CSV table of C-alpha atoms and ligand atoms in Angstrom, one decimal:
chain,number,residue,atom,x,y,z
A,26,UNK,CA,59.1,90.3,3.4
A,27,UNK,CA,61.5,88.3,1.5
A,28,UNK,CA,63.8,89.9,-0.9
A,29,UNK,CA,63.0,90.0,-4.7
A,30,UNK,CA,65.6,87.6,-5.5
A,31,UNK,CA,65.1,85.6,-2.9
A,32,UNK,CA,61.4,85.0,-3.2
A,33,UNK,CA,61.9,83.8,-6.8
A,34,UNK,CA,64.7,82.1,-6.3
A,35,UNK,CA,63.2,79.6,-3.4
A,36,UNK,CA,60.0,79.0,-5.7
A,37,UNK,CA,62.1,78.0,-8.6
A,38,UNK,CA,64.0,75.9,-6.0
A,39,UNK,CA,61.6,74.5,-3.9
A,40,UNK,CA,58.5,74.7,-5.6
A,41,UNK,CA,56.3,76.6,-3.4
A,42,UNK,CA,57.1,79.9,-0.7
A,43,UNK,CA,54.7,80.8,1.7
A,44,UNK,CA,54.8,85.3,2.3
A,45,UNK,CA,53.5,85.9,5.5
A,46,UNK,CA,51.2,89.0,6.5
A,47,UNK,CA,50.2,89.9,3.1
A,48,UNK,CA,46.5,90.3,3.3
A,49,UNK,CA,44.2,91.9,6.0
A,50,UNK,CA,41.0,89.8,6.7
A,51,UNK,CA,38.7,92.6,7.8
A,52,UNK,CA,39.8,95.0,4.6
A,53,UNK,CA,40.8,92.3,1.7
A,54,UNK,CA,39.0,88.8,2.4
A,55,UNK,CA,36.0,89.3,4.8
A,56,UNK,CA,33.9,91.6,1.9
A,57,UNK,CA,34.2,88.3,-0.1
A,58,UNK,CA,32.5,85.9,2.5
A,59,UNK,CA,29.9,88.7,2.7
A,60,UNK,CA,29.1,88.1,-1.1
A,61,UNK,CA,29.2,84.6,-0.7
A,62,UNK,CA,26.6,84.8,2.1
A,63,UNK,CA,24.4,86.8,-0.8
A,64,UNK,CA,24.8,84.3,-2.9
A,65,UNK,CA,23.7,81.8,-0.3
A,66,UNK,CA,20.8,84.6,0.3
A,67,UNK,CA,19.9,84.2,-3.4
A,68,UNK,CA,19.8,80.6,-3.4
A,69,UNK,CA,17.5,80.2,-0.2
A,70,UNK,CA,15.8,82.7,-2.1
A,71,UNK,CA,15.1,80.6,-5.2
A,72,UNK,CA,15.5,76.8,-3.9
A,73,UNK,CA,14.5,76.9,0.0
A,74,UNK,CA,10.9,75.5,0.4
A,75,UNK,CA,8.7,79.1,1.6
A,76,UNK,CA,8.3,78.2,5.1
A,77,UNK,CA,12.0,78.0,5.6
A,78,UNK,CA,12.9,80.5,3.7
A,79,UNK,CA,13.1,83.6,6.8
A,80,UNK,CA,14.7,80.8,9.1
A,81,UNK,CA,17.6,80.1,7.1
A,82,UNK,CA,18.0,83.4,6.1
A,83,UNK,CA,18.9,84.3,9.2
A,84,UNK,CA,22.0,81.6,9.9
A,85,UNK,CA,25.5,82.9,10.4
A,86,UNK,CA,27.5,81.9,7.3
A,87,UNK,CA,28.4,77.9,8.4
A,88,UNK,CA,24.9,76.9,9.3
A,89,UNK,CA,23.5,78.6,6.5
A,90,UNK,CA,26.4,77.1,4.0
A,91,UNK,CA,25.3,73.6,5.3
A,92,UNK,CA,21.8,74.2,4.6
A,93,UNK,CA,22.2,75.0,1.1
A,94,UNK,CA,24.4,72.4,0.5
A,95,UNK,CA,22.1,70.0,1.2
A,96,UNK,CA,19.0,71.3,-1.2
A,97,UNK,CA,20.6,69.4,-3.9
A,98,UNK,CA,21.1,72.5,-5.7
A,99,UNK,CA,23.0,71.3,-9.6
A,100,UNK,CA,26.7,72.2,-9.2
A,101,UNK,CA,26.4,74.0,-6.3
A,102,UNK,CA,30.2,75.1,-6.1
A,103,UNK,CA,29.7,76.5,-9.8
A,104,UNK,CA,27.9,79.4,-7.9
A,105,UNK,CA,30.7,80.2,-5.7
A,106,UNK,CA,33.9,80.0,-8.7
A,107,UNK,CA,35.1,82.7,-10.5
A,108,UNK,CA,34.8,80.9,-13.8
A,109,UNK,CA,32.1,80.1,-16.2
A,110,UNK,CA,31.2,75.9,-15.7
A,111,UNK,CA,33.6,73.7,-17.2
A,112,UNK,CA,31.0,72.3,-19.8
A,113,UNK,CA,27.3,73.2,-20.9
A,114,UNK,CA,28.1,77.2,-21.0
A,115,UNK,CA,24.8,78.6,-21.5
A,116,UNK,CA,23.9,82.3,-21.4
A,117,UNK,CA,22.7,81.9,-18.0
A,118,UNK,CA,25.8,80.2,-16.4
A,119,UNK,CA,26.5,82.2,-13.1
A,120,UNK,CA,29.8,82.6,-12.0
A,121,UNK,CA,31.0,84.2,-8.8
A,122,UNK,CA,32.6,87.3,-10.2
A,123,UNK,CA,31.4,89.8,-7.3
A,124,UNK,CA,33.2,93.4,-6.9
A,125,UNK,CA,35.3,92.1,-3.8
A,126,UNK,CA,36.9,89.8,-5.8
A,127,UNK,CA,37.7,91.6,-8.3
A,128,UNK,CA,39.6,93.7,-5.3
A,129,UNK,CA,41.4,90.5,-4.3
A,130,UNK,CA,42.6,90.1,-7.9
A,131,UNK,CA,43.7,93.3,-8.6
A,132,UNK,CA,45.0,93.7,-4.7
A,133,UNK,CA,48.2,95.9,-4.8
A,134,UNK,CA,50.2,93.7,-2.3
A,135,UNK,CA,49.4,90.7,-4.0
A,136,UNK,CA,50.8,92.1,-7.2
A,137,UNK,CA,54.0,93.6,-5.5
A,138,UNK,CA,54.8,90.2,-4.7
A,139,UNK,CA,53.6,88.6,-7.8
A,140,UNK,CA,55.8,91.0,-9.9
A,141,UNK,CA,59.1,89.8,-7.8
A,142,UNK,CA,58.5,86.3,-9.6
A,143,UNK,CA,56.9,87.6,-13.1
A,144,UNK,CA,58.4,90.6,-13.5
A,145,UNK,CA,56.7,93.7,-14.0
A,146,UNK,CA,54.3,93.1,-17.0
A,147,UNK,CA,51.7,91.1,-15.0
A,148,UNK,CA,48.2,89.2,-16.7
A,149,UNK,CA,45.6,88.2,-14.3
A,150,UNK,CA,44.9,84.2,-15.5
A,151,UNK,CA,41.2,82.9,-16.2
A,152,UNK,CA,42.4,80.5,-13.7
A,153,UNK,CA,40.9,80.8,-10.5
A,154,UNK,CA,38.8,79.0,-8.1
A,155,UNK,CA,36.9,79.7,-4.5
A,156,UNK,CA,36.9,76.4,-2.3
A,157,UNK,CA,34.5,76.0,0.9
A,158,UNK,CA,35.4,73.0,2.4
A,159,UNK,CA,32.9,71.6,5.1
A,160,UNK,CA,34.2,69.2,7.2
A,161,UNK,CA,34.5,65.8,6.0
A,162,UNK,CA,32.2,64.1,8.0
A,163,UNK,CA,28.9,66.4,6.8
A,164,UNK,CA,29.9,65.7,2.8
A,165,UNK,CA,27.5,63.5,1.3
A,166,UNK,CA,29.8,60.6,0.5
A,167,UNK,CA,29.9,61.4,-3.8
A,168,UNK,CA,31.8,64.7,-2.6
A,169,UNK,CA,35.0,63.6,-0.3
A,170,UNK,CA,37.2,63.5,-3.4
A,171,UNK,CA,35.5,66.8,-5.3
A,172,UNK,CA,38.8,69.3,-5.0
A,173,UNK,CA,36.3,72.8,-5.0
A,174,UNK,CA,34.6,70.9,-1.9
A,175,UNK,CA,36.5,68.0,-0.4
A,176,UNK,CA,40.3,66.5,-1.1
A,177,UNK,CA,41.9,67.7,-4.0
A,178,UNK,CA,44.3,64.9,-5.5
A,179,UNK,CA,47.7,64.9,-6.8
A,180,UNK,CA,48.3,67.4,-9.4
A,181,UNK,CA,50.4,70.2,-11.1
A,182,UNK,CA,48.6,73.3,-11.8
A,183,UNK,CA,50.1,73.7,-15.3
A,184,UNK,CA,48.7,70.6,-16.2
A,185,UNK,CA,45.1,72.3,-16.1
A,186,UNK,CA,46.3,74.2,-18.4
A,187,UNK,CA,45.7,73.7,-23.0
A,188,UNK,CA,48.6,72.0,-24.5
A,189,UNK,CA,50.0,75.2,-25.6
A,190,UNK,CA,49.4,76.5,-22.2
A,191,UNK,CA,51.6,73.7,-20.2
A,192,UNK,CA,54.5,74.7,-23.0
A,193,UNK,CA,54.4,78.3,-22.8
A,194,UNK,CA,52.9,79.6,-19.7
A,195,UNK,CA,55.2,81.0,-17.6
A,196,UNK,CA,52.1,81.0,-14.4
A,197,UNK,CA,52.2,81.7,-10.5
A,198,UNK,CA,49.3,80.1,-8.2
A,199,UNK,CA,48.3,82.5,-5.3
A,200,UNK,CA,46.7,80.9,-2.6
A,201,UNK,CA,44.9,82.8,0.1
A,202,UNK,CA,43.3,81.1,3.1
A,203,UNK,CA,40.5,82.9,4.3
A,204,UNK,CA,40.2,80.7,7.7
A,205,UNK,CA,43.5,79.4,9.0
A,206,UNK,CA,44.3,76.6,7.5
A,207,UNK,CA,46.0,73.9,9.4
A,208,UNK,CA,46.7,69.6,8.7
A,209,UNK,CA,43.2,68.6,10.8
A,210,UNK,CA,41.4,71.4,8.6
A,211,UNK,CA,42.9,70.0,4.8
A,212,UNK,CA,45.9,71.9,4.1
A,213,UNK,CA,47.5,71.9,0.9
A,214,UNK,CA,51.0,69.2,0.7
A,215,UNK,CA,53.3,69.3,-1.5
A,216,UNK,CA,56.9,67.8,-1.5
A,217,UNK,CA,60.1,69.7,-1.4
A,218,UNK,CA,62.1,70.5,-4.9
A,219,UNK,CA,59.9,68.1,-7.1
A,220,UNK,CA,58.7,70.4,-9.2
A,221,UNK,CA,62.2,70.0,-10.8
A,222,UNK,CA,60.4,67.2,-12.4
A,223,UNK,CA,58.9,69.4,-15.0
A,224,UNK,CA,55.3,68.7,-16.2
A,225,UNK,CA,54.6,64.8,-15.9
A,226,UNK,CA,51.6,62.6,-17.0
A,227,UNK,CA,48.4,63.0,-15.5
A,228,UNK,CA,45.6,61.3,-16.0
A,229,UNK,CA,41.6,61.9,-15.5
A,230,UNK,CA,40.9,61.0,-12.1
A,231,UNK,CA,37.5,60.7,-9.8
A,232,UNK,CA,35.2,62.9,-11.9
A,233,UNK,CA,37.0,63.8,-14.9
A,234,UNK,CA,39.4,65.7,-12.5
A,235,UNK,CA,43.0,65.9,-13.4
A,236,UNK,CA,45.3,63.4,-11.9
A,237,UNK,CA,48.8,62.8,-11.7
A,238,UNK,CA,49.2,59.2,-12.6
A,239,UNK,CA,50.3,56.9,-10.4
A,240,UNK,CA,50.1,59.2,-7.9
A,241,UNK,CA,49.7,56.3,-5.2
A,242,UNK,CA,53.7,56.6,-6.0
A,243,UNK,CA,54.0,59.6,-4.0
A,244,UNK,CA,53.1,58.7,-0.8
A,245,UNK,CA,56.6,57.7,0.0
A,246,UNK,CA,57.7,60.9,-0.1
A,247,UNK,CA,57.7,63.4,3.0
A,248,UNK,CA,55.5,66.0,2.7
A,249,UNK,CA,55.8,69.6,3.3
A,250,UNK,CA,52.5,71.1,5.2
A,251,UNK,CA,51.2,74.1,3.8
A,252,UNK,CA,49.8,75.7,6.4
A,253,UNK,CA,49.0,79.2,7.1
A,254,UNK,CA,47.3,81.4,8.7
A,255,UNK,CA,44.7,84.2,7.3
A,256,UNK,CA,46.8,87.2,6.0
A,257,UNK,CA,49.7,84.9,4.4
A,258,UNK,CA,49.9,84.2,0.9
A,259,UNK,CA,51.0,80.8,-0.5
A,260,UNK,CA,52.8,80.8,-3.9
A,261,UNK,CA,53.2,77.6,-5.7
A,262,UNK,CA,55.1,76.9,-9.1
A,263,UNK,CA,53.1,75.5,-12.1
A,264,UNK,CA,55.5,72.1,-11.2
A,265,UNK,CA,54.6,71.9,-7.8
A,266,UNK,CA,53.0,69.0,-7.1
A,267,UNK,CA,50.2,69.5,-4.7
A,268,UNK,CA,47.2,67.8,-3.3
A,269,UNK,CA,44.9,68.8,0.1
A,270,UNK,CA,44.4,66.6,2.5
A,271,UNK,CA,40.6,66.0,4.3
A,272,UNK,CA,39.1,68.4,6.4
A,273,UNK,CA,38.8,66.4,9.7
A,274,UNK,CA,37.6,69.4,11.8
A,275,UNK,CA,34.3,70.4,12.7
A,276,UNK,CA,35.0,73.7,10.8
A,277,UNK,CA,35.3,75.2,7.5
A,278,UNK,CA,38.2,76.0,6.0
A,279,UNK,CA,37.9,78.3,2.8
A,280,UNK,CA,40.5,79.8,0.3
A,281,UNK,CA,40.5,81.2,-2.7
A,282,UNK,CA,43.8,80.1,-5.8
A,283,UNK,CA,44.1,83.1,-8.0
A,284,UNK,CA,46.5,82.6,-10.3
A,285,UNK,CA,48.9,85.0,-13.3
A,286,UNK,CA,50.7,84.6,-16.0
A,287,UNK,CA,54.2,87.0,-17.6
A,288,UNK,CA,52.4,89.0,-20.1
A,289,UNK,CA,53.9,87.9,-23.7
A,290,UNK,CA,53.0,83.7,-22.5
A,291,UNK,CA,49.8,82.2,-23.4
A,292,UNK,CA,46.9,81.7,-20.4
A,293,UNK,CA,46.1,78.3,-22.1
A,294,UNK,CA,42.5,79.5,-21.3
A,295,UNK,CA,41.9,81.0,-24.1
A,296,UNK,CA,39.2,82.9,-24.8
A,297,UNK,CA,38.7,83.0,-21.1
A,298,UNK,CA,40.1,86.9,-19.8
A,299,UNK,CA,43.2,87.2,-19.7
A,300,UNK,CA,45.0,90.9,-19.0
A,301,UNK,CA,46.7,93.4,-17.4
A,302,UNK,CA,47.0,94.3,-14.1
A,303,UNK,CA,50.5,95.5,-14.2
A,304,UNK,CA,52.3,96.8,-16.7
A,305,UNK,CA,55.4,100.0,-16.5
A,306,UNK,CA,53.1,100.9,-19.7
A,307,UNK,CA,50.0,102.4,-18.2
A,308,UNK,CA,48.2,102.2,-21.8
A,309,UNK,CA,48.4,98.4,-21.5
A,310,UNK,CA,46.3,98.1,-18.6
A,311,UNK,CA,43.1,98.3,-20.7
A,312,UNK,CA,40.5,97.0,-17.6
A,313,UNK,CA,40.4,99.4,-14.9
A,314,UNK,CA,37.4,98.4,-13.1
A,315,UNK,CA,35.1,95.3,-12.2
A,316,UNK,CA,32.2,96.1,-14.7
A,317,UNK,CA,34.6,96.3,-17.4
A,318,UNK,CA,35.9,92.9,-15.9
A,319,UNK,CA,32.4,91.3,-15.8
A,320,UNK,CA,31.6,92.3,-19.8
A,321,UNK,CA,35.2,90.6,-20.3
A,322,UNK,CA,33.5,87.2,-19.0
A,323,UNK,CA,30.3,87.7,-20.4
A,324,UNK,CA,32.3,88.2,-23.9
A,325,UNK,CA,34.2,84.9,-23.2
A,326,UNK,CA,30.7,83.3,-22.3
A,327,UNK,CA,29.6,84.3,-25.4
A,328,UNK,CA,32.3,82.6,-27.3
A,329,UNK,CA,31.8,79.6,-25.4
A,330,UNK,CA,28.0,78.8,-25.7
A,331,UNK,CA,28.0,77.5,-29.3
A,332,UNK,CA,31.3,75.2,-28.6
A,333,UNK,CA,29.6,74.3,-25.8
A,334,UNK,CA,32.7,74.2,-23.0
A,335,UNK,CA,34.5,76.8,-21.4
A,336,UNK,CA,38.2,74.9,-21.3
A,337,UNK,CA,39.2,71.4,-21.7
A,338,UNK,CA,42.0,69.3,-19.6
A,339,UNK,CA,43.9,68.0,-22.6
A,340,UNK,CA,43.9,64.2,-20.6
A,341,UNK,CA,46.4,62.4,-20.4
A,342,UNK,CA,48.9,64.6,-20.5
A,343,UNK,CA,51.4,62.9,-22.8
A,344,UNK,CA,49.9,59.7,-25.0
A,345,UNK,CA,52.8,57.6,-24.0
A,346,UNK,CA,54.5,57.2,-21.2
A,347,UNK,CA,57.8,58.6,-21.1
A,348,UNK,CA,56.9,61.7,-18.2
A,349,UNK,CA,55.0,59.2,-16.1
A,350,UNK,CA,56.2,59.5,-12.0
A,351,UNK,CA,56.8,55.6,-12.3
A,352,UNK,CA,59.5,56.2,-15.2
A,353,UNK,CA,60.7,59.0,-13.7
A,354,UNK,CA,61.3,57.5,-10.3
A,355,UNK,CA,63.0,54.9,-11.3
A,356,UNK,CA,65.8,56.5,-13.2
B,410,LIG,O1,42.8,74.3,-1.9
B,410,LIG,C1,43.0,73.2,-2.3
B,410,LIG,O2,42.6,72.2,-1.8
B,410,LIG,C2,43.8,72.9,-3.6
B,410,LIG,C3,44.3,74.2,-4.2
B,410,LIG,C4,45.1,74.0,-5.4
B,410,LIG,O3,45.4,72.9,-5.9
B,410,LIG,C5,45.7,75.2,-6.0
B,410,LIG,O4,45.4,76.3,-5.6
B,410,LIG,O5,46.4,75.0,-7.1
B,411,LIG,FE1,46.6,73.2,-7.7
């Protein structure tokens, strides 16, 4: 594995590093697709018409994926995200916050190399997401752009983030391919060192999702392919610009981006969870197990149902134009 220095060094640089052999599939990432398939269970359970209903049940995890996706289920993805909905919380908004995950986020290798970029007071961030990403061709047309479940556009993660957040944060994305992930599949792109850019403008693209604007402007750049294979861990900087490209394969290709912040910077979540899972202080770590990290979100739930959202993109970034890419670029 790459030296502490070096490891943070690159990201800073570069804007993303890719740590190979991190994870094992059997031990850390296949108990999540098992909950995932119970979810799937659950959902055949309470939407599949009865006589289908022992049929379906029985499907390996792609066939029975693509048969729930197409009982025009309400924000089916919402099922499948460790995070309450974006808008509408009510007290029975699911969220996929199973015990394997909780695993994943707490994972001891992933936090030995997230503390070689943060340092050693580490805060789980409220944001995370779980993407299955069918291939292209089988998305009902409304979808292809939808980054949980088809292209994700052009965007920096710290733009996601509350205004305070995008000052203050100082955030690592960890992104974990649970199939291998390849350019025909919808791998991530980014381009080298343009995260030096610092936060620009972005905009509310196709769905309310965030944009960066005039993002058309960065397809003269060369990309860098962020491919890997299950087991490697992807780290991106909260300037990295990034964006996934379509899954033209006939398979799936699903990840999960977990993401932390240095304890002492805001999540720019708030009052989604935010804590400790590192810290040389032992009493700081305050959640030790997943129940305790499941009441955390029902709290936050809580807090969200009378204001109605869970987090808001603060769109566009900047009200005039003075950090948009087509300023920038022409400098
Ligand atoms: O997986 C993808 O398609 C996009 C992921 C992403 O933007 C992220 O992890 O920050
Ligand atoms: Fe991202």
């Amino acid at each position: 594995m790459k030296s502490n220095s070096k490891i943070k060094e690159i990201l800073k640089r570069d804007g993303f590093v890719k740590v190979k052999n991190i994870l094992n599939f059997n031990k850390d990432l296949k108990p999540i697709m098992k909950d995932m398939e119970f979810v799937m269970d659950c959902l055949i359970q309470k939407f599949a018409p009865k006589i289908y209903r022992n049929k379906a049940l029985n499907y390996d995890f792609r066939k029975k994926y693509t048969y729930v996706s197409k009982l025009n289920i309400y924000d089916l993805d919402q099922y499948f995200n460790t995070r309450l909905p974006r808008d509408h919380v009510k007290k029975d908004s699911d969220y996929f916050a199973s015990h394997s995950l909780w695993n994943l986020i707490t994972n001891k290798k992933i936090l030995d190399v997230v503390k070689k970029i943060l340092g050693s007071e580490i805060l789980s961030s409220p944001v995370q997401n779980t993407r299955i990403k069918q291939p292209e061709k089988k998305l009902p047309k409304g979808s292809v752009h939808d980054g949980l479940s088809g292209r994700t556009p052009w965007h920096q993660d710290a733009a996601v983030l509350s205004t305070h957040g995008q000052k203050f944060c100082d955030m690592v994305t960890v992104w974990i391919p649970f199939t291998k992930t390849t350019k025909n599949n919808g791998c991530m792109i980014t381009i080298k060192e343009i995260n030096k850019m610092g936060l620009l403008n972005h905009i509310s693209g196709y769905r309310g999702q965030v944009e960066i604007k005039n993002s058309k402007l960065l397809d003269k750049f060369k990309p860098v392919y962020l491919q890997a294979n299950v087991g490697d861990i992807i780290l991106l900087h909260k300037h990295s610009i990034h964006c996934s490209l379509p899954n033209k394969s006939n398979n799936f290709r699903i990840s999960a981006d977990i993401r932390y912040n240095r304890a002492g910077t805001p999540s720019g979540r708030k009052p989604l969870p935010n804590f400790y899972v590192r810290s040389k202080n032992k009493k700081n770590i305050k959640i030790h197990n997943y129940k305790q990290w499941v009441a955390l979100w029902e709290k936050a739930k809580n807090k969200c149902i009378p204001r109605k959202y869970a987090f808001k993109y603060p769109l566009p970034t900047f009200k005039h134009n003075h950090r948009d890419l087509s300023n920038l670029l022409t400098k």
